[in-house]
XYZ file of C-alpha atoms in Angstrom:
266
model
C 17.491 2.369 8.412
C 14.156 3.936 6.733
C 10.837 3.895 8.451
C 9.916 0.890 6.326
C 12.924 -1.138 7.415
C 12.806 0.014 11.185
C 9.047 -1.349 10.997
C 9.650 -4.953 9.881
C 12.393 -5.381 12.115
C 10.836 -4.324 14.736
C 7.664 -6.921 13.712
C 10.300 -9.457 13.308
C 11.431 -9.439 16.818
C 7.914 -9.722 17.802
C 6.896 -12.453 15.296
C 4.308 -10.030 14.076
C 3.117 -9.231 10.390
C 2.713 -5.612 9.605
C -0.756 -4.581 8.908
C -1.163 -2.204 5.686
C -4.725 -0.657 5.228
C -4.685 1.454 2.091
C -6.978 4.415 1.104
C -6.969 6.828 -1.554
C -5.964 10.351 -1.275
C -8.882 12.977 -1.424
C -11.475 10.148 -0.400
C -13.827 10.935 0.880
C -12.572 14.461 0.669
C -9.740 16.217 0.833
C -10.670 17.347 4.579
C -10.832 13.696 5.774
C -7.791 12.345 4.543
C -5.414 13.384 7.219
C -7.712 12.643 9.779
C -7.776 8.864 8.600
C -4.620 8.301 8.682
C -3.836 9.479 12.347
C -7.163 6.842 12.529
C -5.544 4.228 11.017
C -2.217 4.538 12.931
C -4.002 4.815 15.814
C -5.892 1.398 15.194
C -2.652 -0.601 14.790
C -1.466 0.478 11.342
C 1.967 -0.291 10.761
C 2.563 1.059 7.678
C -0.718 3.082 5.709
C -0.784 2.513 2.121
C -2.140 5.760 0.236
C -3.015 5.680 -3.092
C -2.462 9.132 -5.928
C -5.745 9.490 -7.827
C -5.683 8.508 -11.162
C -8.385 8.213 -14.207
C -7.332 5.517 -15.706
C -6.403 2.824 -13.562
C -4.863 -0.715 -14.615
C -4.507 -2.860 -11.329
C -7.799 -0.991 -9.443
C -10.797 -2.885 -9.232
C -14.474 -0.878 -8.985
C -14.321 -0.104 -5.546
C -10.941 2.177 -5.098
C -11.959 3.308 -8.898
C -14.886 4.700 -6.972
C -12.706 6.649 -4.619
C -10.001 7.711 -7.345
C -13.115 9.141 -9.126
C -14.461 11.025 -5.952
C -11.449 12.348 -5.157
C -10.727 13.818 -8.664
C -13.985 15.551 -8.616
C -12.737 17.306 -5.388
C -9.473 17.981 -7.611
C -6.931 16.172 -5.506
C -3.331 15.581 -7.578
C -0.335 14.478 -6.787
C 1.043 18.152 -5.208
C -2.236 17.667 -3.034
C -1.138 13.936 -2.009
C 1.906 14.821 -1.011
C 0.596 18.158 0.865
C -1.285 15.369 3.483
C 1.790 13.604 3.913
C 3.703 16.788 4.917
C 0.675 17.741 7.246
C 0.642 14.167 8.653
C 3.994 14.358 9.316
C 3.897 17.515 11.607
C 2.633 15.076 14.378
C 3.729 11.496 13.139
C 7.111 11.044 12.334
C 7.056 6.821 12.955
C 4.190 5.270 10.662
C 5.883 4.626 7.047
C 3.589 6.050 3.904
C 3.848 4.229 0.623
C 1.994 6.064 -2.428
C 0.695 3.812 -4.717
C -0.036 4.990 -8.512
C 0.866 5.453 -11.711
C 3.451 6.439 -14.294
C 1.824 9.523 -15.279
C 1.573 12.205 -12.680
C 5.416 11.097 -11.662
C 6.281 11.716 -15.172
C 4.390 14.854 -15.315
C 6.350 16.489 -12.322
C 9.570 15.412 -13.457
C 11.639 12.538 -11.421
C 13.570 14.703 -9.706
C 11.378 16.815 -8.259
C 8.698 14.325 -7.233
C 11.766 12.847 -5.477
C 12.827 15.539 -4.081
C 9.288 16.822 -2.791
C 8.318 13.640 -1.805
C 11.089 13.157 0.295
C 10.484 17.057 1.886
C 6.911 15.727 2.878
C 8.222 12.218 4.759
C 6.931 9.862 1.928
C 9.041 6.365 2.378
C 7.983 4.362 -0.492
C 6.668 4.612 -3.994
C 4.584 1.503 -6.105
C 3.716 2.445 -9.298
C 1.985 0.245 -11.096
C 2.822 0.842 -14.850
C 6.661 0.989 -14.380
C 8.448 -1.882 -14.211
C 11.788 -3.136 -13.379
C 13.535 -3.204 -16.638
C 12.180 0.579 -17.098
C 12.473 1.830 -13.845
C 16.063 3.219 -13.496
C 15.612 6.994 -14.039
C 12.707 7.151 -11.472
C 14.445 4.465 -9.324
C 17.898 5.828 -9.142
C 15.624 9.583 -8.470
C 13.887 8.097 -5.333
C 16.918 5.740 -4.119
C 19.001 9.690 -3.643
C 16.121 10.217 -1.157
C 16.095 7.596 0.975
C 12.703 6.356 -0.655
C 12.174 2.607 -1.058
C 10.897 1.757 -4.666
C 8.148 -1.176 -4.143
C 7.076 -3.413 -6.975
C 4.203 -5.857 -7.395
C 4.784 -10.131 -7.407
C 1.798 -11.934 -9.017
C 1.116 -15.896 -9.281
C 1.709 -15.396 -12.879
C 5.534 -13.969 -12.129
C 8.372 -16.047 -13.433
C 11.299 -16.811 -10.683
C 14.055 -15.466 -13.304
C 11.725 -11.923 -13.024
C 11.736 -12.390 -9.236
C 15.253 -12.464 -9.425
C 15.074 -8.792 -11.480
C 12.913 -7.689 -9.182
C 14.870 -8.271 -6.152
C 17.588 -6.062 -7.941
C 15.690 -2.753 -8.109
C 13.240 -3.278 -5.166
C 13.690 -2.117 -1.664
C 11.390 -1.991 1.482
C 9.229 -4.893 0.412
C 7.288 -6.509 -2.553
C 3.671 -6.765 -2.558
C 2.404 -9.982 -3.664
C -0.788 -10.126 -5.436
C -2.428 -13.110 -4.196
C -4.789 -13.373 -7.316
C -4.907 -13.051 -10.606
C -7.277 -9.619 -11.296
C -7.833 -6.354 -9.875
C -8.406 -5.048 -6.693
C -11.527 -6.071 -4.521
C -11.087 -9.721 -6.777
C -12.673 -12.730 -4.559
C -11.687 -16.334 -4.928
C -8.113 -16.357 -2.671
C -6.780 -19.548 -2.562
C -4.504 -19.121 0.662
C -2.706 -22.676 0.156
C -1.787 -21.625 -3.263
C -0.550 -18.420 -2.045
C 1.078 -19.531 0.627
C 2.622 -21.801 -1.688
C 4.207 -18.889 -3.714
C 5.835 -17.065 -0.790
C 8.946 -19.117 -0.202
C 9.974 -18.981 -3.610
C 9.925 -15.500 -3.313
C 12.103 -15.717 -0.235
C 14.829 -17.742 -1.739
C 15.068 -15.028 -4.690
C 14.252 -11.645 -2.761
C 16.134 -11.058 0.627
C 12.661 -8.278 1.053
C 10.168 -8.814 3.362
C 6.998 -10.076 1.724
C 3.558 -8.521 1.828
C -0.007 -10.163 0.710
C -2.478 -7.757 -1.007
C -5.747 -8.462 -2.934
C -8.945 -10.182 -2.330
C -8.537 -9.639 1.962
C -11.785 -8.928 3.283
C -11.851 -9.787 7.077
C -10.624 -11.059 10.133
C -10.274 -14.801 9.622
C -8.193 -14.127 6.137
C -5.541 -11.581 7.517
C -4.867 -13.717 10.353
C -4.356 -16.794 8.074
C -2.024 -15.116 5.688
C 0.019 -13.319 9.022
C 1.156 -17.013 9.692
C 3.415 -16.864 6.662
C 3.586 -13.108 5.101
C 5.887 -10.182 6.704
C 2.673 -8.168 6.077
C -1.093 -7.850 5.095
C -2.128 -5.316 2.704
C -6.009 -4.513 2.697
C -7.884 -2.317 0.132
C -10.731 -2.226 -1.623
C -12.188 -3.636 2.033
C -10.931 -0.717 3.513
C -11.924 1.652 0.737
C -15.152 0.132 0.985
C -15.894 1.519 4.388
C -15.641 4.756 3.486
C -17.881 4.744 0.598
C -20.750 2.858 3.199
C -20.116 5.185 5.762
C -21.866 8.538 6.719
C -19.031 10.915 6.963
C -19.739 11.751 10.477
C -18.944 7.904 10.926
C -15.932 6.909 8.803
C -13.135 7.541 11.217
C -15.482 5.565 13.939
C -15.870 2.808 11.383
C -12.743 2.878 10.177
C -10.684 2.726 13.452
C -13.502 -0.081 14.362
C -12.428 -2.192 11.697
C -8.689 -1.921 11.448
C -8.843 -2.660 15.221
C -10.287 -5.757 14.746
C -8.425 -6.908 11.437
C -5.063 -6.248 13.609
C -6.444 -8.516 17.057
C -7.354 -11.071 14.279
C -3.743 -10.986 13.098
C -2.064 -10.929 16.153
C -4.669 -14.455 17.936
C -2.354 -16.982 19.330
């Protein structure tokens, strides 16, 4: 079983959601980025999220734009993103990574070879936004020789016949997003989400996980009652940008702390 796999059934056994804070790469710096996610996993991350800098984001709201853009100007690319994995990796070898992105770099290094490094540096699952299903096969069938899940997005706006194609290429999990919009969005209508996940169920044999508009406490622990995990972002990302640097891992491991007691309240 991959890490990703090993981690839900593991939740499942415990009736627990997994809790997925995501960052971006090279934000605040390149320094701090390793640091943050021994934070995270510390805190009661089950699997860390970690998004590929990119300048011309689709799904991203303004906030993780923000950090994309800071962590460009510190020159961070995809060789560097998968660098902190590697370096993670020398003293975690348990919490899953996903990198989240785009078509582009991927492309750039050639499917192959981004499959093949990422699997050298312990990365277990790829989302990229801007490839779907019905074009996914080359960089699929690439990651799928390593062992690395492909993970694609679910929106309210999804058809069930393109669940259905979906389920056929995806592995790990799908990431619902709960909203229509970008990142950071507001407005989440939880009984209208909610609403959305057992259709997804019947089509997708994946566990489920709820990304997009989760800000706090009272939210994650609401959508834990009926997601296999919580995905939380631009709330996350959001931190780091308010935070001194001196105080970001303090702030950070604060919050995640309290977003995963939230989650697991009787």
């Amino acid at each position: 079983m991959s890490r990703i796999s090993t981690i839900f059934a593991t939740l499942k056994t415990q009736h627990k959601a997994a809790l997925i804070p995501f960052i971006t790469a090279g934000d605040p710096d390149p320094q701090l980025t390793v640091p943050i996610l021994h934070a995270l996993a510390a805190s009661g991350a089950d699997i860390i999220e970690m998004g590929v800098p990119f300048s011309d984001p689709m799904a991203d709201g303004p906030t993780i734009q923000r950090a994309s853009e800071r962590a460009l100007r510190h020159g961070v690319g995809l060789k560097d993103v998968l660098a902190m994995v590697a370096e993670f990796r020398t003293t975690n070898n348990t919490t899953p990574i996903v990198l989240m992105g785009y078509a582009n770099p991927i492309e750039r290094m050639g499917y192959a070879a981004f499959a093949t490094q990422a699997a050298a540096a312990g990365v277990d699952g790829v989302l990229t936004v801007d490839i779907p299903p019905e074009e996914c096969t080359g960089v699929a069938d690439a990651l799928a020789a390593h062992n690395i899940d492909m993970i694609f997005l679910l929106s309210p706006t999804t058809p069930e016949s393109r669940i259905s194609v979906v389920a056929q290429r995806a592995s790990g999990f799908v990431y619902y997003v709960s909203l229509k919009g970008v990142t950071g969005s507001a407005n989440l209508d939880l009984v209208e989400v909610a609403s959305h996940i057992p259709v997804i169920r019947e089509r997708c044999g994946l566990p489920v996980g709820v990304g997009f508009g989760i800000r706090d406490g009272a939210t994650a622990h609401s959508i834990a009652q009926f997601a296999d995990a919580v995905v939380i972002g631009s709330r996350i990302v959001q931190e780091i940008e308010n935070s001194p640097r001196e105080q970001v891992i303090n702030n950070l491991s604060a919050f995640v702390r309290s977003i995963r007691a939230a989650m697991d309240a009787q």
